[in-house]
Coordinates of C-alpha atoms and ligand atoms in Angstrom, one line a residue:
M1155 CA 0.5 0.0 0.4
T1156 CA 1.1 3.5 -0.8
A1157 CA 0.4 4.9 2.2
V1158 CA 2.9 3.2 4.4
E1159 CA 5.7 3.5 1.9
A1160 CA 8.9 4.6 3.7
P1161 CA 9.4 7.9 3.3
H1162 CA 13.1 8.7 2.1
T1163 CA 14.6 10.2 5.6
P1164 CA 11.7 8.7 8.7
R1165 CA 11.4 11.3 11.5
V1166 CA 11.6 8.7 13.5
R1167 CA 15.0 6.8 14.9
R1168 CA 14.7 6.5 18.3
V1169 CA 11.5 4.3 19.4
L1170 CA 11.3 2.7 23.2
L1171 CA 9.1 -0.3 23.2
I1172 CA 7.0 -1.2 25.0
V1173 CA 6.5 -5.2 24.8
G1174 CA 3.0 -6.4 26.5
G1175 CA 1.6 -9.5 27.8
G1176 CA 0.4 -11.3 24.7
I1177 CA 1.2 -14.8 22.7
A1178 CA 1.8 -12.2 19.9
A1179 CA 4.7 -11.0 22.2
Y1180 CA 7.3 -13.7 20.4
K1181 CA 6.7 -11.1 17.4
A1182 CA 7.6 -8.4 18.6
L1183 CA 11.7 -10.0 18.6
E1184 CA 10.9 -10.1 15.0
L1185 CA 9.4 -6.0 14.7
V1186 CA 12.9 -5.2 16.7
R1187 CA 15.0 -6.7 14.3
L1188 CA 13.6 -5.5 12.0
M1189 CA 14.2 -2.1 13.2
R1190 CA 17.3 -2.4 13.8
K1191 CA 17.9 -3.5 10.2
A1192 CA 16.2 -0.2 9.1
G1193 CA 19.1 2.1 11.3
L1194 CA 16.7 2.8 14.6
E1195 CA 18.0 3.0 17.2
V1196 CA 15.6 0.4 20.3
K1197 CA 14.9 0.0 23.7
A1198 CA 12.6 -1.6 25.4
V1199 CA 10.1 -2.2 28.5
L1200 CA 8.9 -5.7 29.3
T1201 CA 5.8 -6.4 30.9
R1202 CA 5.5 -8.6 34.0
S1203 CA 3.2 -10.6 31.8
G1204 CA 5.1 -9.5 28.5
A1205 CA 7.6 -11.7 30.6
E1206 CA 5.5 -14.2 30.9
F1207 CA 6.0 -14.7 26.7
V1208 CA 9.6 -13.4 25.8
T1209 CA 13.0 -13.2 27.9
P1210 CA 14.1 -10.0 28.9
L1211 CA 17.1 -11.8 27.3
S1212 CA 16.5 -12.0 23.9
L1213 CA 14.8 -8.2 24.1
A1214 CA 18.4 -7.3 25.2
A1215 CA 20.0 -9.3 22.4
L1216 CA 18.2 -8.1 19.7
T1217 CA 18.4 -4.5 21.0
G1218 CA 21.4 -3.4 21.5
S1219 CA 20.0 -2.3 25.3
A1220 CA 19.9 -3.3 28.6
V1221 CA 15.5 -4.0 28.9
R1222 CA 14.0 -2.0 31.7
Q1223 CA 10.9 -4.1 33.4
D1224 CA 10.4 -2.6 37.0
L1225 CA 9.0 0.6 37.7
F1226 CA 11.3 1.0 40.7
S1227 CA 14.6 -0.3 40.2
S1228 CA 17.5 1.8 42.3
E1229 CA 20.1 0.5 38.8
D1230 CA 17.8 1.0 36.3
E1231 CA 17.1 4.8 37.7
T1232 CA 20.4 5.0 37.9
A1233 CA 21.3 4.6 34.2
M1234 CA 18.0 6.2 33.1
G1235 CA 15.6 7.9 34.8
H1236 CA 12.2 6.2 33.8
I1237 CA 11.5 10.4 33.1
E1238 CA 13.8 10.6 31.1
L1239 CA 13.2 7.2 28.9
S1240 CA 10.1 8.7 28.0
R1241 CA 11.3 11.6 27.1
W1242 CA 14.6 10.0 24.9
A1243 CA 12.0 8.7 22.2
D1244 CA 11.3 10.2 19.3
L1245 CA 7.9 7.4 19.1
I1246 CA 6.8 4.6 21.6
V1247 CA 5.6 1.5 20.0
V1248 CA 3.0 -0.3 22.5
A1249 CA 3.4 -3.9 20.6
P1250 CA 1.4 -5.8 21.3
A1251 CA -1.0 -3.5 22.6
T1252 CA -3.0 -5.7 24.9
A1253 CA -6.6 -4.7 26.4
G1254 CA -5.3 -4.2 30.1
L1255 CA -2.3 -2.0 28.2
L1256 CA -5.3 -0.1 26.1
A1257 CA -6.8 0.0 29.6
K1258 CA -4.1 1.7 31.4
A1259 CA -3.6 4.5 28.3
A1260 CA -7.1 5.5 28.2
T1261 CA -6.8 6.2 31.9
G1262 CA -3.7 7.5 33.0
A1263 CA -3.4 4.2 35.6
A1264 CA 0.2 4.2 36.8
D1265 CA 0.9 1.6 38.4
D1266 CA 3.9 0.2 36.6
L1267 CA 6.5 1.2 34.0
A1268 CA 5.6 0.7 31.3
S1269 CA 1.7 2.7 32.0
T1270 CA 4.5 5.6 34.0
T1271 CA 5.9 6.0 30.7
L1272 CA 2.9 6.4 28.3
I1273 CA 1.7 9.4 31.0
A1274 CA 5.1 10.8 31.3
T1275 CA 6.7 10.8 27.4
D1276 CA 5.7 13.7 25.5
A1277 CA 6.4 11.6 22.4
P1278 CA 3.7 10.0 19.9
V1279 CA 2.2 6.6 21.1
L1280 CA 1.6 3.5 17.9
L1281 CA 0.0 1.0 19.6
A1282 CA 0.2 -2.6 18.1
P1283 CA -3.6 -4.3 19.4
A1284 CA -3.4 -7.7 19.8
M1285 CA -6.7 -10.1 21.2
N1286 CA -9.0 -11.8 21.1
V1287 CA -11.8 -11.0 18.7
R1288 CA -14.2 -10.8 21.7
M1289 CA -12.4 -9.2 23.8
W1290 CA -10.7 -6.8 20.9
L1291 CA -14.7 -6.0 20.4
H1292 CA -16.3 -5.3 23.5
P1293 CA -17.3 -2.1 23.6
A1294 CA -15.2 -1.0 26.6
V1295 CA -11.9 -1.8 24.2
Q1296 CA -13.6 0.3 22.0
A1297 CA -14.3 3.0 24.4
N1298 CA -11.2 2.8 25.6
L1299 CA -9.5 2.7 21.8
A1300 CA -11.6 5.8 21.2
T1301 CA -11.0 7.5 24.2
V1302 CA -7.1 7.5 23.2
R1303 CA -7.8 8.6 20.2
A1304 CA -9.1 11.4 20.8
F1305 CA -6.6 13.0 22.8
S1306 CA -3.7 15.4 21.1
E1307 CA -1.6 15.6 23.5
P1308 CA 0.9 13.1 22.9
R1309 CA -1.2 11.5 19.6
Y1310 CA -1.9 8.2 19.6
T1311 CA -2.2 6.4 16.2
V1312 CA -2.8 2.1 16.2
V1313 CA -1.6 0.1 13.5
G1314 CA -4.3 -3.1 12.8
P1315 CA -5.3 -5.6 14.8
D1316 CA -5.3 -7.8 11.0
D1317 CA -8.7 -10.7 10.6
G1318 CA -7.0 -14.2 10.6
E1319 CA -7.1 -17.1 13.1
M1320 CA -6.3 -16.3 16.5
A1321 CA -4.1 -18.4 18.6
C1322 CA -7.1 -19.3 19.6
G1323 CA -8.8 -21.2 16.9
E1324 CA -11.9 -18.7 17.1
Y1325 CA -11.5 -16.1 13.6
G1326 CA -12.0 -12.7 13.3
P1327 CA -10.3 -8.9 14.1
G1328 CA -7.5 -9.0 16.5
R1329 CA -4.5 -10.4 15.2
M1330 CA -2.0 -8.2 15.5
A1331 CA -0.3 -6.3 13.0
E1332 CA 2.5 -8.6 11.0
P1333 CA 6.5 -6.8 12.1
A1334 CA 6.9 -5.6 8.4
A1335 CA 3.9 -3.4 8.7
I1336 CA 4.1 -2.1 12.6
L1337 CA 7.9 -1.2 10.6
A1338 CA 6.0 0.2 8.2
A1339 CA 4.3 2.1 9.9
I1340 CA 6.9 4.0 12.3
L1341 CA 8.3 5.2 9.0
T1342 CA 6.5 6.8 7.6
H1343 CA 5.1 8.7 10.9
D1344 CA 5.9 11.6 11.4
G1345 CA 7.1 11.1 15.6
K1346 CA 7.0 14.4 17.4
A1347 CA 8.2 16.5 14.3
G1348 CA 4.5 16.4 13.6
S1349 CA 2.8 17.8 16.3
G1350 CA 2.3 21.1 15.2
D1351 CA 1.5 19.7 11.1
R1352 CA -1.9 18.0 11.5
P1353 CA -4.6 20.8 10.0
L1354 CA -7.8 18.4 10.6
A1355 CA -6.5 17.5 14.7
G1356 CA -9.6 17.2 16.7
R1357 CA -11.8 17.2 13.5
H1358 CA -13.6 13.5 12.9
A1359 CA -14.1 12.1 9.4
L1360 CA -15.5 9.2 7.9
V1361 CA -14.9 7.6 4.4
T1362 CA -16.6 4.5 3.2
A1363 CA -14.6 2.8 0.2
G1364 CA -14.9 -0.4 -2.0
P1365 CA -17.8 -1.9 -3.3
T1366 CA -21.1 -3.7 -2.1
F1367 CA -22.1 -7.1 -1.8
E1368 CA -25.7 -7.9 -2.3
P1369 CA -26.2 -12.0 -1.3
I1370 CA -27.8 -13.7 -4.3
D1371 CA -27.8 -16.7 -2.5
P1372 CA -25.1 -17.8 0.5
V1373 CA -22.3 -18.3 -2.2
R1374 CA -23.0 -15.7 -4.8
G1375 CA -23.9 -12.1 -4.9
L1376 CA -24.0 -9.4 -6.9
T1377 CA -20.9 -6.6 -6.7
N1378 CA -18.2 -4.3 -8.7
R1379 CA -15.1 -3.3 -9.6
S1380 CA -14.4 -1.5 -7.0
S1381 CA -11.1 -2.3 -5.7
G1382 CA -11.4 0.8 -2.8
K1383 CA -7.8 2.4 -3.6
Q1384 CA -9.0 5.4 -3.7
G1385 CA -11.4 5.7 -0.8
Y1386 CA -7.8 3.4 1.4
A1387 CA -5.9 6.4 0.7
I1388 CA -8.3 9.5 1.0
A1389 CA -9.0 7.8 4.5
G1390 CA -4.9 7.2 5.7
A1391 CA -3.9 10.9 4.2
L1392 CA -7.0 12.5 6.8
A1393 CA -5.4 10.2 9.3
R1394 CA -2.1 11.8 8.1
A1395 CA -3.5 15.6 8.3
G1396 CA -4.3 14.2 12.7
A1397 CA -8.4 13.5 12.1
R1398 CA -10.1 10.5 13.8
V1399 CA -10.5 8.5 10.8
T1400 CA -13.8 5.9 10.8
L1401 CA -13.5 4.0 7.5
V1402 CA -16.4 2.1 6.1
S1403 CA -15.5 -0.8 3.8
G1404 CA -17.0 -3.0 1.5
P1405 CA -15.1 -6.3 0.8
V1406 CA -10.8 -5.6 -0.4
G1407 CA -7.7 -6.8 -0.8
L1408 CA -6.2 -3.5 1.7
G1409 CA -4.6 -3.2 4.6
T1410 CA -6.2 -0.6 6.8
P1411 CA -3.8 2.8 6.4
T1412 CA -1.9 3.8 9.3
G1413 CA -3.9 5.4 12.5
V1414 CA -7.4 4.1 10.5
D1415 CA -10.1 2.4 12.6
R1416 CA -11.9 -0.2 9.9
V1417 CA -15.2 -0.7 10.4
S1418 CA -16.5 -4.0 7.3
V1419 CA -19.7 -4.1 6.0
E1420 CA -21.1 -6.1 3.0
T1421 CA -24.5 -4.4 1.5
A1422 CA -25.2 -1.3 0.8
D1423 CA -27.5 -1.3 4.4
Q1424 CA -24.9 -3.1 6.8
M1425 CA -22.6 0.6 5.4
L1426 CA -25.9 2.5 5.9
A1427 CA -26.4 1.1 9.7
A1428 CA -22.1 1.6 9.7
V1429 CA -21.7 5.0 9.3
E1430 CA -24.9 5.9 10.7
A1431 CA -23.4 4.4 13.7
A1432 CA -20.6 6.5 13.0
L1433 CA -21.9 9.9 14.0
P1434 CA -21.6 12.9 14.3
A1435 CA -19.0 13.1 11.8
D1436 CA -17.2 16.5 10.5
L1437 CA -16.6 15.7 6.8
A1438 CA -17.5 12.1 5.0
V1439 CA -15.7 11.5 2.2
L1440 CA -18.2 8.6 0.2
T1441 CA -16.2 6.8 -2.3
A1442 CA -17.8 3.3 -1.8
A1443 CA -19.3 2.0 -5.7
V1444 CA -22.4 0.7 -3.8
S1445 CA -25.0 -1.0 -5.7
D1446 CA -27.5 0.6 -7.0
W1447 CA -29.6 -2.6 -6.2
R1448 CA -30.4 -5.9 -4.5
V1449 CA -32.3 -9.2 -4.5
A1450 CA -35.2 -8.8 -3.1
D1451 CA -35.3 -12.2 -1.8
A1452 CA -32.4 -13.3 -0.9
A1453 CA -32.2 -17.3 -1.0
D1454 CA -31.1 -19.0 2.7
R1455 CA -29.4 -21.9 -0.2
K1456 CA -28.2 -22.5 -2.7
I1457 CA -29.8 -22.0 -5.7
K1458 CA -29.5 -25.4 -7.8
K1459 CA -30.1 -25.7 -11.4
Q1460 CA -33.9 -27.5 -11.6
P1461 CA -33.5 -29.5 -14.7
G1462 CA -35.6 -28.6 -16.8
E1463 CA -37.1 -24.9 -15.6
G1464 CA -34.4 -22.6 -16.8
P1465 CA -32.5 -19.9 -15.2
P1466 CA -33.8 -18.4 -11.8
T1467 CA -35.7 -14.6 -12.0
L1468 CA -34.6 -12.5 -9.7
T1469 CA -36.0 -9.7 -8.6
L1470 CA -34.1 -6.2 -7.6
V1471 CA -34.9 -3.5 -5.2
E1472 CA -33.5 -0.3 -5.1
N1473 CA -30.8 -0.2 -2.8
P1474 CA -30.9 3.3 0.2
D1475 CA -28.4 6.3 -1.9
I1476 CA -25.5 7.1 1.6
L1477 CA -25.0 10.2 0.4
K1478 CA -27.8 10.9 -0.5
A1479 CA -29.5 10.4 3.3
L1480 CA -26.2 10.9 4.6
S1481 CA -26.5 15.0 2.8
R1482 CA -30.3 15.1 4.5
H1483 CA -29.3 13.5 7.3
P1484 CA -31.9 16.0 9.9
D1485 CA -29.2 15.2 12.5
H1486 CA -26.5 15.0 12.3
R1487 CA -25.6 16.2 8.8
P1488 CA -21.8 16.2 8.7
A1489 CA -20.8 19.9 7.8
L1490 CA -18.6 18.7 4.4
V1491 CA -20.1 16.1 2.4
I1492 CA -18.6 14.6 -0.8
G1493 CA -19.5 12.3 -3.0
F1494 CA -17.3 10.1 -5.8
A1495 CA -18.4 10.3 -9.2
A1496 CA -17.7 7.6 -11.4
E1497 CA -18.8 8.5 -15.2
T1498 CA -18.4 6.7 -18.7
G1499 CA -18.7 10.4 -20.5
E1500 CA -20.3 13.2 -20.0
L1501 CA -18.6 14.0 -16.8
E1502 CA -19.2 18.0 -15.7
R1503 CA -22.1 17.7 -16.7
R1504 CA -23.0 14.8 -15.4
A1505 CA -20.6 15.9 -11.7
A1506 CA -22.9 19.2 -11.4
A1507 CA -25.7 17.2 -11.9
K1508 CA -25.4 14.7 -9.2
L1509 CA -24.3 18.3 -6.9
E1510 CA -28.1 19.2 -7.0
T1511 CA -29.4 15.6 -6.7
K1512 CA -27.9 14.1 -3.7
G1513 CA -26.9 17.3 -2.5
C1514 CA -23.8 17.6 -1.4
D1515 CA -21.2 19.6 -1.1
W1516 CA -18.9 18.8 -3.0
I1517 CA -18.3 15.5 -6.0
V1518 CA -15.5 14.7 -7.0
G1519 CA -15.8 13.6 -10.7
N1520 CA -13.8 10.4 -11.0
D1521 CA -14.1 9.6 -15.7
V1522 CA -13.7 5.6 -15.1
S1523 CA -14.1 4.7 -19.4
E1524 CA -10.6 4.1 -19.7
G1525 CA -9.2 1.5 -16.6
V1526 CA -9.1 3.5 -13.6
F1527 CA -10.8 0.4 -11.7
G1528 CA -8.3 -1.0 -9.9
A1529 CA -5.2 0.6 -11.2
D1530 CA -3.7 3.3 -9.5
E1531 CA -3.1 6.1 -11.7
T1532 CA -6.2 8.3 -12.2
R1533 CA -8.0 11.3 -13.4
V1534 CA -10.2 13.5 -12.0
M1535 CA -12.6 17.3 -11.6
L1536 CA -12.8 18.4 -8.6
F1537 CA -16.7 20.3 -8.7
R1538 CA -17.6 22.3 -5.0
K1539 CA -21.6 24.0 -5.5
G1540 CA -20.9 27.4 -6.5
Q1541 CA -18.0 27.5 -7.6
T1542 CA -16.2 26.3 -11.5
P1543 CA -15.0 23.5 -11.8
D1544 CA -11.6 22.4 -11.0
P1545 CA -9.8 20.1 -12.9
W1546 CA -7.3 18.7 -11.9
P1547 CA -4.2 16.9 -13.7
E1548 CA -4.2 12.9 -14.1
T1549 CA -2.6 11.5 -11.2
T1550 CA -2.0 8.6 -8.7
K1551 CA -4.5 8.1 -6.2
T1552 CA -2.8 8.2 -2.9
A1553 CA -1.5 12.3 -4.5
V1554 CA -5.2 13.0 -5.2
A1555 CA -6.2 11.8 -1.4
D1556 CA -3.2 14.5 -0.5
R1557 CA -5.0 17.2 -2.7
L1558 CA -8.5 16.4 -1.9
V1559 CA -7.4 16.3 1.3
H1560 CA -5.5 18.9 1.8
A1561 CA -8.4 21.2 0.1
V1562 CA -10.9 20.5 2.8
A1563 CA -7.9 20.8 4.8
V1564 CA -8.0 24.6 3.2
H1565 CA -11.8 25.2 3.8
F1566 CA -12.4 24.4 7.4
K1567 CA -9.3 26.7 7.8
K1568 CA -11.1 29.8 5.7
E1569 CA -14.5 28.4 7.5
A1570 CA -13.1 28.7 11.2
S1571 CA -11.6 32.3 10.1
Ligands
CTP2441 N1 -23.3 6.1 -3.0 C1 -23.9 6.3 -2.2 N2 -24.7 4.8 -2.3 C2 -25.9 4.6 -3.0 C3 -25.5 4.8 -4.8 C4 -24.1 6.0 -5.0 O1 -23.5 6.8 -1.2 N3 -26.4 3.8 -3.4 C5 -22.5 7.1 -3.7 C6 -21.1 7.0 -4.3 O2 -20.1 6.0 -2.3 C7 -20.7 8.6 -4.7 C8 -22.0 9.0 -5.3 O3 -22.6 8.5 -4.6 O4 -20.4 9.1 -3.9 C9 -22.1 8.5 -6.7 O5 -22.6 7.6 -6.8 P1 -22.2 6.7 -9.0 O6 -23.3 5.3 -8.4 O7 -22.0 7.0 -9.2 O8 -24.2 7.6 -8.7 P2 -25.8 7.3 -8.7 O9 -26.6 8.0 -7.6 O10 -25.5 5.7 -9.0 O11 -25.7 7.4 -10.2 P3 -26.3 7.2 -11.3 O12 -26.7 5.7 -11.4 O13 -26.2 8.2 -12.7 O14 -24.6 6.5 -11.7

């Protein structure tokens, strides 16, 4: 993913790694190896429960530095006090970030070295959560996550967790992001340097992306060729600009951009419900290619060929229009609603008409006549209510995302002044 490509000169050079107590702790060792290989200086704090999974000796050997375990160690404190240690880092990485560590971070509890460091530091914190799927989905865990994400200083971002099979045999979100993905998040992080450079800090942005999948029966469905790349690039760019980002995504094969909360859905109905649940938001960028129709009565068993009867007839009904619903929301219309218009001709006329019919503020008109689906390149034009259309040069989806987020930041700055 472009969102995690390393910049030429990483801003983060010193990482303080906090290793929590979970089975994913073994991956922290690989992470240390990768960080050192990338030229980063690493010191580690091992929690009491983390030490149940990896030894201080392994961490010390890999970091090339003594591992800190106790808050009240006269020897450690003489070498480098815990406050000094917390300020030494450009970035604190918590991997694995367990439910317990997350709770301490959210409440400011300071009953051991790891949690004390988290409230003493002036460095941003990158969390790599890892826990059982039910624990991850528990409202208490999600509330703690929302709490830390809302802090303005120190700034918390999150990488992962991934979907997959867990050590406990269950399946779902909760697996710690792979060490390579965590490293990519570290190398693209702006560390302490980025604190002043976040024009959308304190704003909540809602993004939809990808296709929807409307079932015909348990094995078949209606979908489309949207890759989700444009929406994911926008979600990542909004997060880098400091916004809290909720990404409501249909089924795509993309990793969640750093610092973004992803809600995975399949159908248009589920997408609308997830969008409603994420409100209020300051801005919304709806890039999803929502299926216009769904099958009226999806079969709950696989539809079988019936000899002599010919193919089945599918009755389609209209799906909700999420962009329209959000643009006309009675209670929580975001201050800025941006839609996308994918057209195969007459882009200007159709995009301008869509601005009216949908009721949104901006439309990014996208010419899909020449194989944009799945590609990294795109060609767009920005339509804003009451302004002349602004054609952007053909460019990458990442560049479109950055330019759009810049335009959003300028818009909010103007509104505020
Ligand atoms: N959209 C939506 N919900 C729908 C359909 C579309 O939120 N049910 C949003 C898309 O995310 C996009 C915009 O509306 O931001 C335009 O979608 P598009 O499919 O191009 O427009 P349609 O309404 O389907 O119009 P048309 O059939 O003329 O292409």
